[in-house]
Tab-separated table of C-alpha atoms and ligand atoms in Angstrom:
chain	number	residue	atom	x	y	z
A	1	MET	CA	131.065	-44.976	112.371
A	2	SER	CA	129.131	-48.479	113.268
A	3	ARG	CA	129.126	-50.896	110.301
A	4	GLN	CA	125.099	-51.019	110.410
A	5	THR	CA	125.576	-46.666	109.837
A	6	GLN	CA	128.226	-47.632	106.512
A	7	ASN	CA	126.241	-50.297	105.674
A	8	TYR	CA	122.859	-48.139	104.893
A	9	ARG	CA	125.479	-45.349	103.321
A	10	ALA	CA	126.583	-47.550	100.464
A	11	GLY	CA	123.297	-48.769	99.434
A	12	LEU	CA	122.085	-45.025	99.076
A	13	LYS	CA	124.793	-44.814	97.483
A	14	ALA	CA	124.212	-48.353	94.707
A	15	LEU	CA	120.766	-46.848	94.940
A	16	LEU	CA	121.833	-43.467	94.013
A	17	ALA	CA	123.976	-44.857	90.528
A	18	PHE	CA	121.204	-47.155	89.593
A	19	LEU	CA	119.006	-44.212	89.580
A	20	ILE	CA	120.998	-41.844	87.433
A	21	ILE	CA	121.843	-44.724	85.297
A	22	TYR	CA	118.096	-45.759	84.672
A	23	SER	CA	117.475	-41.811	83.968
A	24	CYS	CA	119.887	-41.734	81.632
A	25	ILE	CA	118.645	-44.834	79.387
A	26	SER	CA	114.766	-43.205	80.042
A	27	VAL	CA	116.207	-40.348	78.864
A	28	SER	CA	117.761	-42.032	75.538
A	29	VAL	CA	114.543	-43.972	74.731
A	30	ALA	CA	112.334	-41.222	75.157
A	31	GLN	CA	114.251	-38.919	72.857
A	32	ALA	CA	114.512	-41.977	69.670
A	33	PHE	CA	112.328	-41.468	67.058
A	34	GLU	CA	109.802	-44.411	66.615
A	35	LEU	CA	106.902	-44.399	63.641
A	36	VAL	CA	103.515	-46.694	64.494
A	37	ALA	CA	101.108	-47.500	62.421
A	38	GLU	CA	97.588	-48.761	63.387
A	39	PRO	CA	96.736	-51.027	62.094
A	40	PRO	CA	100.033	-52.467	62.175
A	41	SER	CA	99.357	-54.998	58.818
A	42	LEU	CA	96.034	-54.961	56.562
A	43	GLU	CA	93.938	-58.166	55.106
A	44	PHE	CA	91.066	-57.968	52.618
A	45	SER	CA	89.466	-60.769	51.126
A	46	LEU	CA	87.906	-59.946	47.817
A	47	HIS	CA	85.883	-61.324	44.858
A	48	PRO	CA	86.541	-60.073	41.298
A	49	LEU	CA	85.727	-57.116	40.332
A	50	GLN	CA	85.196	-56.027	44.120
A	51	GLY	CA	87.014	-52.812	45.710
A	52	VAL	CA	86.886	-51.743	49.142
A	53	ARG	CA	89.037	-48.499	50.939
A	54	ASP	CA	90.703	-48.459	53.916
A	55	THR	CA	92.466	-45.821	56.594
A	56	VAL	CA	95.800	-46.572	58.821
A	57	LEU	CA	96.705	-44.202	61.333
A	58	ILE	CA	100.935	-43.126	61.782
A	59	TYR	CA	101.403	-41.947	64.741
A	60	GLU	CA	104.622	-40.314	66.766
A	61	LEU	CA	105.434	-37.950	63.836
A	62	ASP	CA	107.250	-35.416	65.839
A	63	GLY	CA	106.798	-32.569	62.827
A	64	ALA	CA	108.314	-34.863	60.393
A	65	ASN	CA	106.957	-35.024	56.938
A	66	LEU	CA	105.812	-38.936	55.859
A	67	GLN	CA	106.677	-40.132	52.414
A	68	LEU	CA	104.350	-43.439	51.811
A	69	ASN	CA	105.546	-45.843	49.053
A	70	ILE	CA	104.393	-49.050	47.517
A	71	VAL	CA	106.967	-51.541	47.953
A	72	GLU	CA	106.755	-53.590	44.659
A	73	ASN	CA	104.246	-53.145	41.752
A	74	CYS	CA	100.919	-54.238	43.235
A	75	SER	CA	98.288	-53.291	40.332
A	76	TRP	CA	95.782	-53.930	42.980
A	77	LEU	CA	96.664	-51.323	45.176
A	78	PHE	CA	95.985	-47.773	45.317
A	79	PRO	CA	97.742	-44.861	47.897
A	80	VAL	CA	94.666	-42.121	48.557
A	81	PHE	CA	96.795	-39.152	48.565
A	82	ALA	CA	95.697	-35.458	49.751
A	83	ASP	CA	97.561	-32.423	48.960
A	84	SER	CA	100.770	-33.942	51.020
A	85	PRO	CA	100.767	-37.358	52.613
A	86	VAL	CA	99.488	-37.314	56.251
A	87	THR	CA	97.844	-39.440	58.898
A	88	PRO	CA	95.279	-41.118	58.564
A	89	PHE	CA	95.592	-42.388	54.632
A	90	GLU	CA	93.546	-43.954	53.004
A	91	LEU	CA	94.199	-46.839	50.965
A	92	ASP	CA	91.889	-48.379	48.314
A	93	VAL	CA	92.048	-52.142	47.276
A	94	TRP	CA	90.331	-52.830	43.805
A	95	ILE	CA	90.681	-56.319	42.023
A	96	ASP	CA	89.324	-56.445	38.184
A	97	ALA	CA	88.108	-59.595	36.454
A	98	SER	CA	91.338	-61.078	35.096
A	99	THR	CA	92.892	-61.687	38.307
A	100	ASP	CA	92.546	-65.081	39.762
A	101	THR	CA	91.837	-66.176	42.725
A	102	GLY	CA	94.684	-66.773	45.472
A	103	VAL	CA	96.691	-65.037	48.414
A	104	TYR	CA	98.787	-61.851	46.991
A	105	LEU	CA	100.740	-60.250	49.315
A	106	CYS	CA	102.180	-56.102	49.029
A	107	GLU	CA	103.215	-53.906	51.404
A	108	VAL	CA	103.434	-49.814	52.298
A	109	LEU	CA	106.489	-48.418	52.898
A	110	VAL	CA	105.860	-45.238	55.099
A	111	THR	CA	109.383	-43.397	55.419
A	112	ALA	CA	109.617	-40.323	58.170
A	113	ILE	CA	111.931	-37.254	57.041
A	114	ASP	CA	113.290	-34.829	59.239
A	115	GLU	CA	113.824	-30.980	58.436
A	116	ASP	CA	117.502	-31.456	57.142
A	117	SER	CA	116.018	-34.583	54.640
A	118	ALA	CA	117.040	-37.192	56.686
A	119	VAL	CA	115.120	-40.205	56.822
A	120	VAL	CA	114.884	-40.756	61.036
A	121	ASP	CA	112.188	-43.573	60.923
A	122	GLU	CA	110.685	-46.251	58.915
A	123	ILE	CA	107.520	-48.639	59.083
A	124	SER	CA	106.729	-51.456	56.666
A	125	ILE	CA	102.432	-52.100	56.375
A	126	PRO	CA	101.970	-55.280	55.188
A	127	VAL	CA	98.669	-55.717	52.895
A	128	THR	CA	97.476	-59.736	52.465
A	129	LEU	CA	94.559	-60.127	49.687
A	130	TYR	CA	92.773	-63.046	49.857
A	131	ILE	CA	90.743	-63.356	46.367
A	132	THR	CA	88.349	-66.125	46.528
A	133	ARG	CA	85.420	-67.294	44.421
A	134	ASP	CA	82.352	-68.939	47.506
A	135	TYR	CA	79.334	-69.492	45.136
A	136	GLU	CA	79.209	-71.861	42.250
A	137	CYS	CA	78.757	-70.097	38.979
A	138	GLY	CA	75.204	-70.469	37.540
A	139	ASP	CA	73.458	-70.721	40.817
A	140	ALA	CA	71.891	-67.177	41.168
A	141	ASN	CA	69.112	-68.282	43.739
A	142	ASP	CA	72.281	-69.832	45.898
A	143	ASP	CA	69.782	-73.088	46.527
A	144	GLY	CA	73.512	-75.320	45.293
A	145	ARG	CA	72.300	-76.652	42.210
A	146	VAL	CA	72.140	-74.998	38.567
A	147	ASN	CA	68.636	-75.655	36.862
A	148	ILE	CA	65.862	-73.696	35.486
A	149	LEU	CA	65.070	-72.150	38.893
A	150	ASP	CA	68.047	-69.908	38.306
A	151	VAL	CA	67.503	-68.779	35.161
A	152	CYS	CA	64.004	-67.043	36.576
A	153	THR	CA	66.171	-65.997	39.394
A	154	ILE	CA	68.345	-64.044	36.586
A	155	LEU	CA	64.797	-63.498	34.328
A	156	LEU	CA	63.115	-61.865	37.394
A	157	TYR	CA	66.509	-60.169	37.774
A	158	LEU	CA	66.308	-58.425	35.133
A	159	TYR	CA	62.972	-57.799	33.564
A	160	LYS	CA	60.699	-57.632	37.127
A	161	CYS	CA	62.597	-55.850	39.662
A	162	LYS	CA	65.214	-53.491	37.695
A	163	GLY	CA	67.561	-54.421	40.496
A	164	GLU	CA	67.564	-53.522	43.638
A	165	ASP	CA	66.691	-50.158	43.107
A	166	LYS	CA	63.232	-50.870	42.043
A	167	CYS	CA	62.067	-53.890	43.799
A	168	GLY	CA	64.751	-54.180	47.159
A	169	TRP	CA	65.746	-57.732	45.977
A	170	ILE	CA	68.359	-59.442	44.135
A	171	PRO	CA	69.751	-62.592	43.469
A	172	GLU	CA	71.298	-64.644	46.225
A	173	ASN	CA	74.639	-64.715	43.994
A	174	VAL	CA	74.792	-61.712	42.113
A	175	ASP	CA	77.962	-62.197	40.584
A	176	ALA	CA	77.237	-66.137	39.944
A	177	CYS	CA	74.435	-64.400	36.936
A	178	ASP	CA	77.501	-63.190	34.566
A	179	VAL	CA	77.154	-66.646	33.301
A	180	ASN	CA	79.005	-65.812	30.204
A	181	GLY	CA	82.083	-63.481	31.926
A	182	ASN	CA	81.604	-60.212	30.206
A	183	ALA	CA	81.535	-58.401	33.727
A	184	SER	CA	77.715	-57.470	32.866
A	185	ILE	CA	74.409	-59.647	33.626
A	186	ASN	CA	71.692	-59.659	30.544
A	187	ILE	CA	69.725	-61.216	28.053
A	188	LEU	CA	72.601	-62.970	26.871
A	189	ASP	CA	73.761	-64.730	30.331
A	190	VAL	CA	69.490	-66.991	30.427
A	191	VAL	CA	70.652	-67.229	27.019
A	192	TYR	CA	74.108	-69.004	27.594
A	193	LEU	CA	72.920	-70.289	31.013
A	194	ILE	CA	69.532	-72.315	29.301
A	195	ASN	CA	72.108	-73.242	26.416
A	196	TYR	CA	74.139	-75.240	29.602
A	197	ILE	CA	71.423	-76.811	30.813
A	198	TYR	CA	69.359	-78.007	28.362
A	199	LYS	CA	71.763	-78.367	24.997
A	200	GLY	CA	75.126	-79.671	26.264
A	201	GLY	CA	76.448	-75.395	25.778
A	202	PRO	CA	79.889	-74.750	26.320
A	203	PRO	CA	80.779	-74.033	30.589
A	204	LEU	CA	79.860	-71.271	32.180
A	205	MET	CA	81.756	-68.509	33.097
A	206	CYS	CA	81.875	-66.105	35.866
A	207	TRP	CA	84.973	-64.361	36.699
B	1	LIG	CA1	70.110	-72.623	41.973
B	2	LIG	CA1	77.268	-61.820	31.164
């Protein structure tokens, strides 16, 4: 047998061994159970008294049951369960009036359990909430100043337009109209704002 033929056979054996090993590795990876969340994380930017709902898809179910848990005590995050937790699932975020501005972190833990009640995989979905106020309290017409024009804007809103349903017009900053901070807009806010502008009344208290 020539040297060339020997080298060829040795190369062929090495290639065959590599393919066998690679095949074994591929099989072991394919058999692993792996949850994937889409999106892998969630971010929300809200003002106080605002809420929103978002949807998360979980892939690679493979017949396993899913359990959803909110890690830590996040009072602003609520999973929307169907009869049983299945993908896709939904999350409600709701911010009450007393929540301070800032960044809040939470986590949803999704656990996959097989028919023998064994945990086959877990996935964590980080949820970040930014609470901001990008308006000046009392600046109902959003012109950067608090003055008599804002009083007029609130009065028009209350007694002429009667809200968005009547005339399709609302103040630029609805949240900025609740100057006494009681989570509703009415004539008391007008009185409070006039008192603040012309009589040095107490500070505006929008949430
Ligand atoms: Ca203004
Ligand atoms: Ca009010």
